[in-house]
Amino acid sequence: QVKLVESGGGVVQPGRSLTLSCAASRLSFGNHGLHWVRQAPGTGLEWVAHISPDGTYESLTDSVKGRFTVSRDTWKNMFYLQLNSLRPEDTAVYYCARGREGGSLDYWGRGTLVTVSS
Amino acid sequence: SYVLTQAPSVSVAPGKTAAITCAGDNIGGESVHWYQQRPGQAPVLVICDDNDRPSGIPERFSGSKSANTATLTISSVEAGDEADYYCQVLDTNSDHRLFGGGTKLTVL
């Protein structure tokens, strides 16, 4: 069964950092862009970040630019989201997802909860 | 910035047809994708590229578009279709993916 599994979430104080990881099993990342999408409690989906198949290009939503970075390790079939200078409004379930040609996201993980609170 | 607008909720009786809309300026020129999210679960891609169904998605799910509105149609609605549904496009200017606000489908 194809799976994406996120890890690294938890409770963190404002201003601190966290690293989220996404691991794939029975699913190839190699030729696909990879994405992070978050969902704050009781709200809708918000796209956060994308990294290109070769890892040379990333894009981030405006509210996290300068604070979050995305990276990937193709050999390990893993990718990451580094969250710095966290704010309470970053509290959300963070999902990793694989991108398709045309812009859709075809495989998603179950998500990991990040809570930013003092 | 580009905005996708969805009605907050839609209700439909079992066996009937549900239409969930997504409005956006010139959305007819974009590829539109749709996701289903059941309570407590991750989103699932149900329609990609306007009207393609990924493997395993029932034929009851279909997509269509006009100039400024995309529509997800679910025919012969079942209790298990009760979920939140999100439309999504790629903003080619920013290379960002954009989601609509979501529509909660209630099966009466």
XYZ file of N, CA and C in Angstrom:
678
model
N 0.843 -1.199 0.000
C 0.000 0.000 0.000
C 0.878 1.247 0.000
N 0.532 2.168 -0.870
C 1.289 3.411 -0.956
C 1.026 4.260 0.274
N 2.090 4.762 0.849
C 1.920 5.586 2.035
C 2.882 6.745 2.066
N 2.388 7.868 2.576
C 3.221 8.983 2.984
C 3.025 9.163 4.468
N 4.109 9.321 5.201
C 4.008 9.442 6.645
C 4.790 10.661 7.115
N 4.063 11.576 7.766
C 4.697 12.747 8.339
C 5.124 12.462 9.780
N 6.146 13.182 10.205
C 6.574 13.102 11.601
C 7.200 14.429 11.992
N 7.371 14.617 13.301
C 8.066 15.800 13.790
C 7.177 16.861 14.415
N 5.863 16.671 14.362
C 4.986 17.656 14.971
C 5.068 17.636 16.484
N 4.458 18.638 17.102
C 4.447 18.700 18.556
C 4.067 20.081 19.033
N 4.247 20.303 20.319
C 3.965 21.599 20.937
C 5.266 22.376 21.042
N 5.243 23.619 20.608
C 6.449 24.436 20.614
C 6.082 25.861 20.987
N 6.992 26.540 21.639
C 6.733 27.919 22.042
C 6.903 28.878 20.867
N 6.202 29.995 20.895
C 6.394 31.000 19.832
C 7.859 31.408 19.712
N 8.280 31.585 18.471
C 9.658 31.962 18.197
C 10.617 30.804 18.035
N 10.198 29.595 18.442
C 11.076 28.436 18.347
C 10.957 27.779 16.971
N 11.708 26.692 16.792
C 11.778 26.008 15.500
C 11.353 24.555 15.615
N 11.020 23.982 14.454
C 10.594 22.594 14.365
C 10.917 22.096 12.963
N 11.230 20.826 12.843
C 11.448 20.236 11.525
C 10.456 19.104 11.312
N 9.695 19.200 10.249
C 8.777 18.137 9.869
C 9.415 17.287 8.776
N 9.173 15.986 8.843
C 9.683 15.058 7.836
C 8.516 14.333 7.183
N 8.729 13.920 5.951
C 7.745 13.126 5.225
C 8.468 11.982 4.544
N 8.065 10.764 4.869
C 8.684 9.572 4.299
C 7.683 8.847 3.418
N 8.185 8.302 2.321
C 7.322 7.581 1.386
C 7.663 6.103 1.381
N 6.628 5.289 1.317
C 6.845 3.858 1.112
C 6.014 3.410 -0.071
N 6.627 2.604 -0.935
C 5.976 2.107 -2.152
C 5.461 3.252 -3.015
N 6.165 4.351 -2.990
C 5.777 5.510 -3.788
C 7.045 6.243 -4.162
N 7.179 6.511 -5.453
C 8.363 7.216 -5.909
C 8.164 8.724 -5.835
N 9.168 9.392 -5.269
C 9.172 10.853 -5.245
C 9.941 11.424 -6.424
N 10.822 10.591 -6.995
C 11.929 11.103 -7.787
C 11.575 12.137 -8.837
N 10.495 11.905 -9.587
C 10.173 12.791 -10.712
C 9.022 13.735 -10.399
N 8.743 13.920 -9.120
C 7.570 14.702 -8.736
C 7.935 15.866 -7.838
N 7.210 16.970 -8.016
C 7.263 18.026 -7.024
C 6.594 17.556 -5.741
N 7.028 18.111 -4.635
C 6.504 17.707 -3.328
C 5.981 18.936 -2.605
N 4.932 18.751 -1.841
C 4.207 19.876 -1.261
C 3.918 19.666 0.217
N 3.773 20.796 0.918
C 3.218 20.821 2.262
C 1.947 21.667 2.237
N 0.910 21.140 2.853
C -0.382 21.812 2.967
C -0.773 21.765 4.436
N -1.320 22.848 4.966
C -1.710 22.841 6.375
C -3.184 23.163 6.536
N -3.694 22.795 7.702
C -5.102 23.016 8.019
C -5.204 23.400 9.486
N -5.474 24.673 9.741
C -5.672 25.137 11.106
C -6.974 24.548 11.656
N -7.078 24.426 12.961
C -8.265 23.788 13.550
C -9.564 24.417 13.063
N -10.459 23.588 12.552
C -11.780 24.037 12.123
C -11.804 24.871 10.859
N -10.699 24.901 10.121
C -10.656 25.724 8.910
C -10.328 24.864 7.694
N -10.162 25.530 6.544
C -9.897 24.821 5.300
C -8.421 24.582 5.050
N -8.152 24.052 3.854
C -6.794 23.718 3.464
C -6.053 24.966 2.992
N -4.792 25.043 3.385
C -3.927 26.137 2.958
C -2.619 25.552 2.416
N -2.340 25.783 1.156
C -1.068 25.349 0.583
C 0.065 26.156 1.201
N 1.169 25.492 1.548
C 2.268 26.150 2.255
C 3.531 26.232 1.407
N 3.948 25.085 0.820
C 5.273 25.065 0.193
C 5.354 23.972 -0.855
N 6.306 24.163 -1.768
C 6.547 23.219 -2.859
C 8.037 23.180 -3.142
N 8.546 21.994 -3.458
C 9.919 21.866 -3.924
C 9.909 21.086 -5.222
N 10.738 21.502 -6.160
C 10.752 20.916 -7.506
C 11.343 19.509 -7.481
N 11.131 18.740 -8.555
C 11.650 17.369 -8.583
C 13.154 17.276 -8.368
N 13.919 18.240 -8.889
C 15.367 18.162 -8.715
C 15.857 18.900 -7.475
N 14.933 19.480 -6.726
C 15.295 20.138 -5.472
C 15.910 21.504 -5.616
N 15.946 22.037 -6.830
C 16.628 23.309 -7.032
C 15.708 24.521 -6.903
N 14.416 24.270 -6.878
C 13.462 25.378 -6.853
C 12.427 25.124 -5.781
N 12.145 26.152 -4.989
C 11.078 26.050 -3.998
C 10.203 27.289 -4.076
N 8.954 27.108 -3.702
C 8.050 28.246 -3.572
C 7.285 28.106 -2.264
N 6.978 29.253 -1.669
C 6.352 29.292 -0.350
C 5.217 30.296 -0.358
N 4.184 30.002 0.396
C 3.132 30.986 0.537
C 3.670 32.205 1.281
N 3.088 33.367 1.030
C 3.668 34.619 1.509
C 3.809 34.660 3.030
N 2.854 34.072 3.754
C 2.860 34.186 5.212
C 4.001 33.421 5.881
N 4.691 32.542 5.139
C 5.791 31.788 5.738
C 7.132 32.091 5.098
N 7.154 32.936 4.080
C 8.428 33.281 3.423
C 9.381 33.914 4.432
N 10.632 33.474 4.372
C 11.623 33.978 5.319
C 11.632 33.232 6.637
N 10.640 32.389 6.871
C 10.581 31.623 8.134
C 10.640 30.111 7.895
N 10.037 29.641 6.822
C 9.998 28.201 6.528
C 10.883 27.911 5.313
N 11.491 26.749 5.311
C 12.206 26.270 4.128
C 11.832 24.813 3.871
N 11.881 24.419 2.615
C 11.541 23.055 2.226
C 12.756 22.427 1.541
N 12.970 21.161 1.811
C 14.106 20.467 1.211
C 13.727 19.015 0.968
N 14.558 18.313 0.216
C 14.271 16.911 -0.070
C 15.562 16.113 -0.159
N 15.431 14.819 0.121
C 16.529 13.869 -0.028
C 15.997 12.730 -0.900
N 16.245 12.832 -2.193
C 15.663 11.876 -3.130
C 16.147 10.455 -2.862
N 17.415 10.305 -2.478
C 17.953 8.957 -2.241
C 17.232 8.271 -1.097
N 16.855 9.050 -0.095
C 16.155 8.474 1.055
C 14.646 8.482 0.864
N 14.168 9.049 -0.251
C 12.728 9.170 -0.499
C 12.036 9.922 0.632
N 12.653 11.028 1.038
C 12.095 11.827 2.115
C 12.154 13.302 1.762
N 11.240 14.074 2.330
C 11.390 15.513 2.248
C 10.966 16.165 3.548
N 11.290 17.469 3.658
C 11.276 18.126 4.956
C 10.689 19.531 4.860
N 10.172 19.978 5.997
C 9.768 21.374 6.140
C 10.385 21.891 7.422
N 11.256 22.878 7.281
C 11.870 23.515 8.443
C 11.039 24.736 8.805
N 10.521 24.754 10.035
C 9.671 25.841 10.491
C 10.440 26.650 11.535
N 10.753 27.888 11.222
C 11.468 28.772 12.141
C 10.571 29.928 12.552
N 10.956 30.568 13.639
C 10.218 31.751 14.124
C 8.721 31.489 14.159
N 8.345 30.404 14.777
C 6.943 29.976 14.758
C 6.048 30.954 15.495
N 4.842 31.069 14.977
C 3.825 31.963 15.528
C 2.595 31.143 15.909
N 1.767 31.654 16.810
C 0.538 30.917 17.162
C -0.326 30.605 15.937
N -0.330 31.498 14.955
C -1.155 31.274 13.761
C -0.609 30.175 12.850
N 0.565 29.639 13.153
C 1.090 28.490 12.422
C 0.541 27.169 12.966
N -0.217 27.243 14.041
C -0.831 26.037 14.605
C -1.761 25.395 13.584
N -1.499 24.124 13.259
C -2.256 23.440 12.207
C -1.812 21.988 12.124
N -2.611 21.208 11.426
C -2.156 19.899 10.948
C -1.430 20.142 9.628
N -0.218 19.619 9.536
C 0.593 19.778 8.328
C 0.593 18.457 7.569
N 0.176 18.532 6.302
C 0.155 17.359 5.432
C 1.271 17.468 4.383
N 1.910 16.349 4.090
C 2.782 16.295 2.919
C 2.007 15.636 1.786
N 2.345 16.004 0.553
C 1.616 15.493 -0.603
C 2.521 15.474 -1.817
N 2.239 14.539 -2.722
C 3.006 14.444 -3.960
C 2.282 15.196 -5.060
N 3.028 15.942 -5.849
C 2.445 16.710 -6.937
C 2.401 15.943 -8.236
N 1.443 16.291 -9.065
C 1.286 15.722 -10.403
C 1.453 16.832 -11.444
N 1.730 16.411 -12.679
C 1.632 17.339 -13.807
C 0.232 17.920 -13.826
N 0.117 19.177 -14.071
C -1.197 19.825 -14.099
C -1.547 20.491 -12.791
N -0.762 20.206 -11.740
C -0.922 20.957 -10.501
C -1.665 20.281 -9.373
N -2.228 19.085 -9.595
C -2.952 18.434 -8.505
C -1.991 17.697 -7.580
N -2.531 17.258 -6.445
C -1.757 16.538 -5.424
C -2.395 15.170 -5.254
N -1.672 14.109 -5.653
C -2.354 12.824 -5.778
C -2.220 11.901 -4.572
N -1.172 12.018 -3.809
C -1.027 11.215 -2.602
C -0.737 12.139 -1.430
N -1.423 11.856 -0.318
C -1.298 12.677 0.872
C -0.952 11.796 2.066
N -0.193 12.389 3.004
C -0.009 11.727 4.286
C -1.191 11.991 5.193
N -1.141 11.431 6.401
C -2.238 11.600 7.359
C -2.104 12.884 8.163
N -0.944 13.521 8.083
C -0.771 14.792 8.753
C -0.089 14.671 10.106
N 0.562 15.766 10.507
C 1.172 15.862 11.828
C 0.803 17.217 12.410
N 0.421 17.220 13.690
C -0.095 18.432 14.330
C 1.042 19.248 14.923
N 1.064 20.523 14.558
C 1.990 21.485 15.137
C 1.168 22.477 15.953
N 1.496 22.598 17.225
C 0.814 23.542 18.108
C 1.831 24.540 18.621
N 1.590 25.809 18.336
C 2.495 26.864 18.779
C 1.811 27.611 19.924
N 2.352 27.439 21.110
C 1.707 28.016 22.280
C 2.724 28.183 23.399
N 2.544 29.236 24.164
C 3.425 29.450 25.309
C 2.866 28.768 26.549
N -4.636 39.028 -5.435
C -4.315 37.633 -5.662
C -5.570 36.868 -6.056
N -5.349 35.707 -6.679
C -6.452 34.916 -7.191
C -7.231 34.279 -6.049
N -8.569 34.303 -6.173
C -9.427 33.773 -5.108
C -10.413 32.767 -5.698
N -10.585 31.648 -5.011
C -11.589 30.648 -5.372
C -12.686 30.675 -4.315
N -13.933 30.813 -4.754
C -15.043 30.963 -3.824
C -15.972 29.757 -3.900
N -16.196 29.139 -2.745
C -17.120 28.008 -2.639
C -18.210 28.325 -1.617
N -19.399 27.816 -1.856
C -20.467 27.928 -0.870
C -20.088 27.114 0.359
N -20.374 27.598 1.557
C -19.963 26.874 2.766
C -20.608 25.499 2.903
N -21.839 25.360 2.435
C -22.518 24.082 2.649
C -23.514 23.787 1.531
N -23.695 22.497 1.309
C -24.687 21.984 0.370
C -25.324 20.765 1.020
N -26.642 20.658 0.894
C -27.358 19.493 1.435
C -28.084 18.775 0.314
N -28.117 17.456 0.403
C -28.770 16.676 -0.641
C -29.308 15.381 -0.034
N -30.412 14.906 -0.570
C -30.985 13.651 -0.094
C -30.254 12.472 -0.735
N -30.221 11.350 -0.056
C -29.586 10.163 -0.643
C -30.222 9.799 -1.981
N -29.358 9.423 -2.931
C -29.851 9.033 -4.245
C -29.990 10.190 -5.223
N -29.948 11.397 -4.709
C -30.041 12.585 -5.570
C -28.657 13.027 -6.035
N -28.636 14.122 -6.803
C -27.388 14.641 -7.345
C -26.967 15.910 -6.612
N -25.699 15.967 -6.227
C -25.135 17.144 -5.567
C -24.239 17.888 -6.545
N -24.365 19.198 -6.553
C -23.492 20.046 -7.374
C -22.768 21.017 -6.451
N -21.467 20.950 -6.463
C -20.627 21.807 -5.627
C -19.828 22.712 -6.551
N -19.983 24.019 -6.365
C -19.381 24.955 -7.302
C -18.160 25.660 -6.720
N -17.331 26.149 -7.634
C -16.085 26.844 -7.295
C -15.936 27.987 -8.283
N -16.064 29.212 -7.794
C -16.028 30.375 -8.667
C -14.668 31.051 -8.613
N -14.182 31.420 -9.791
C -12.912 32.135 -9.882
C -12.833 32.866 -11.200
N -12.182 34.000 -11.207
C -12.065 34.808 -12.411
C -11.354 34.011 -13.513
N -12.062 33.787 -14.610
C -11.498 33.053 -15.751
C -11.012 31.657 -15.373
N -11.716 31.019 -14.448
C -11.307 29.673 -14.028
C -11.374 28.688 -15.192
N -12.167 29.053 -16.220
C -12.256 28.188 -17.391
C -10.921 27.961 -18.081
N -9.973 28.864 -17.866
C -8.652 28.735 -18.455
C -7.651 28.000 -17.599
N -8.073 27.508 -16.442
C -7.196 26.812 -15.500
C -7.573 25.338 -15.424
N -6.632 24.504 -15.013
C -6.960 23.122 -14.661
C -7.462 23.104 -13.221
N -8.629 22.522 -13.029
C -9.262 22.511 -11.705
C -9.236 21.092 -11.151
N -8.909 21.014 -9.870
C -8.830 19.726 -9.184
C -9.742 19.772 -7.958
N -10.263 18.614 -7.574
C -11.195 18.530 -6.456
C -10.744 17.462 -5.458
N -10.920 17.783 -4.170
C -10.532 16.879 -3.098
C -11.716 16.653 -2.173
N -11.800 15.435 -1.665
C -12.775 15.069 -0.634
C -12.031 14.886 0.680
N -12.548 15.479 1.754
C -11.948 15.266 3.071
C -13.036 14.865 4.056
N -13.025 13.602 4.426
C -13.950 13.120 5.453
C -13.433 13.559 6.820
N -14.325 13.656 7.820
C -13.914 14.133 9.151
C -12.761 13.310 9.709
N -11.723 14.020 10.158
C -10.586 13.368 10.786
C -9.633 12.674 9.838
N -9.852 12.833 8.528
C -9.005 12.151 7.554
C -8.282 13.144 6.660
N -7.276 12.630 5.959
C -6.550 13.445 5.001
C -7.383 13.651 3.734
N -7.125 14.710 2.997
C -7.816 14.900 1.720
C -7.494 13.779 0.733
N -8.459 13.534 -0.158
C -8.308 12.552 -1.226
C -8.647 13.235 -2.546
N -7.783 13.070 -3.535
C -8.033 13.639 -4.860
C -9.144 12.842 -5.531
N -10.249 13.505 -5.898
C -11.366 12.802 -6.537
C -11.540 13.184 -8.003
N -11.122 14.411 -8.367
C -11.140 14.843 -9.768
C -9.866 15.642 -10.021
N -9.148 15.302 -11.099
C -7.994 16.097 -11.491
C -8.160 16.577 -12.925
N -7.484 17.665 -13.235
C -7.484 18.173 -14.598
C -8.901 18.335 -15.151
N -9.736 18.949 -14.374
C -11.114 19.321 -14.721
C -12.110 18.162 -14.605
N -11.787 17.007 -15.230
C -12.792 15.946 -15.251
C -12.172 14.551 -15.367
N -10.975 14.360 -14.851
C -10.393 13.022 -14.830
C -10.526 12.433 -13.436
N -10.905 11.165 -13.379
C -11.040 10.499 -12.089
C -9.814 9.615 -11.837
N -9.114 9.864 -10.710
C -8.009 8.949 -10.356
C -8.539 7.537 -10.142
N -7.629 6.588 -10.211
C -7.986 5.199 -10.007
C -8.698 5.022 -8.667
N -9.811 4.288 -8.692
C -10.543 3.995 -7.465
C -11.665 4.960 -7.141
N -11.754 6.060 -7.871
C -12.831 7.021 -7.630
C -14.043 6.613 -8.466
N -15.217 6.514 -7.827
C -16.405 6.048 -8.551
C -16.798 6.984 -9.695
N -17.458 6.403 -10.691
C -17.931 7.192 -11.836
C -18.979 8.219 -11.435
N -19.533 8.076 -10.235
C -20.538 9.026 -9.767
C -19.955 10.441 -9.607
N -18.631 10.530 -9.538
C -17.964 11.825 -9.387
C -17.536 12.329 -10.768
N -17.909 13.578 -11.065
C -17.501 14.170 -12.339
C -17.276 15.662 -12.158
N -16.530 16.240 -13.083
C -16.250 17.666 -13.014
C -16.574 18.353 -14.329
N -16.871 19.645 -14.250
C -17.142 20.447 -15.439
C -16.751 21.889 -15.146
N -16.729 22.691 -16.216
C -16.335 24.098 -16.066
C -17.078 24.966 -17.046
N -17.307 26.214 -16.636
C -17.683 27.273 -17.565
C -16.609 28.342 -17.450
N -16.878 29.516 -17.968
C -15.851 30.559 -17.987
C -15.364 30.922 -16.581
N -16.294 31.045 -15.638
C -15.912 31.531 -14.311
C -16.317 30.613 -13.175
N -16.820 29.419 -13.495
C -17.253 28.494 -12.449
C -16.887 27.055 -12.816
N -16.316 26.357 -11.849
C -16.102 24.916 -11.982
C -17.090 24.210 -11.065
N -17.528 23.031 -11.478
C -18.533 22.295 -10.716
C -18.116 20.844 -10.536
N -18.217 20.386 -9.298
C -18.081 18.969 -8.974
C -19.492 18.414 -8.816
N -19.794 17.398 -9.588
C -21.109 16.777 -9.528
C -20.982 15.362 -8.979
N -21.805 15.070 -7.982
C -21.832 13.730 -7.403
C -23.241 13.189 -7.613
N -23.355 12.165 -8.423
C -24.676 11.595 -8.696
C -24.949 10.430 -7.747
N -26.229 10.114 -7.585
C -26.657 9.016 -6.701
C -25.920 9.098 -5.365
N -26.049 10.228 -4.709
C -25.301 10.499 -3.478
C -25.585 9.442 -2.411
N -24.505 9.049 -1.737
C -24.574 8.072 -0.658
C -24.170 8.728 0.665
N -24.539 8.081 1.763
C -24.182 8.619 3.080
C -22.670 8.793 3.223
N -21.911 7.893 2.615
C -20.456 7.950 2.697
C -19.829 9.108 1.943
N -20.628 9.832 1.159
C -20.101 10.997 0.435
C -20.093 12.244 1.314
N -20.674 12.133 2.500
C -20.704 13.287 3.411
C -19.278 13.649 3.805
N -18.877 14.868 3.477
C -17.478 15.277 3.633
C -17.358 16.747 3.255
N -16.159 17.285 3.462
C -15.811 18.598 2.935
C -15.150 18.409 1.571
N -15.496 19.283 0.642
C -14.944 19.218 -0.705
C -14.254 20.538 -1.041
N -13.034 20.429 -1.575
C -12.225 21.602 -1.892
C -11.847 21.595 -3.367
N -11.975 22.758 -4.004
C -11.410 22.914 -5.339
C -10.003 23.493 -5.209
N -9.221 23.320 -6.267
C -7.819 23.761 -6.233
C -7.343 24.031 -7.646
N -6.550 25.077 -7.798
C -5.910 25.384 -9.074
C -4.456 25.725 -8.822
N -3.704 25.777 -9.897
C -2.326 26.243 -9.867
C -2.314 27.685 -10.350
N -1.837 28.593 -9.502
C -1.674 29.985 -9.913
C -0.347 30.075 -10.662
N -0.416 30.169 -11.981
C 0.806 30.109 -12.783
C 1.677 31.355 -12.592
N 1.085 32.456 -12.131
C 1.893 33.659 -11.905
C 2.845 33.471 -10.725
N 2.362 32.837 -9.678
C 3.160 32.684 -8.466
C 3.708 31.276 -8.274
N 3.229 30.326 -9.072
C 3.549 28.902 -8.905
C 3.007 28.362 -7.591
N 2.012 29.037 -7.022
C 1.386 28.579 -5.793
C 0.149 27.761 -6.125
N -0.146 26.775 -5.276
C -1.410 26.078 -5.382
C -2.431 26.827 -4.526
N -3.625 26.983 -5.044
C -4.669 27.722 -4.338
C -5.864 26.814 -4.098
N -6.389 26.846 -2.868
C -7.581 26.076 -2.533
C -8.765 27.012 -2.340
N -9.933 26.519 -2.713
C -11.144 27.191 -2.306
C -11.382 26.980 -0.821
N -12.338 27.703 -0.280
C -12.600 27.641 1.149
C -13.264 26.358 1.620
N -13.742 25.553 0.666
C -14.349 24.275 1.027
C -15.858 24.346 1.144
N -16.511 23.248 0.786
C -17.954 23.104 0.906
C -18.262 21.846 1.694
N -19.056 21.995 2.729
C -19.458 20.826 3.518
C -20.698 20.221 2.890
N -20.585 18.984 2.438
C -21.723 18.270 1.872
C -22.404 17.459 2.968
N -23.686 17.757 3.176
C -24.487 17.011 4.144
C -25.471 16.140 3.385
N -25.511 14.862 3.730
C -26.478 13.935 3.144
C -27.623 13.799 4.131
N -28.775 14.235 3.709
C -29.934 14.324 4.625
C -30.445 12.960 5.047
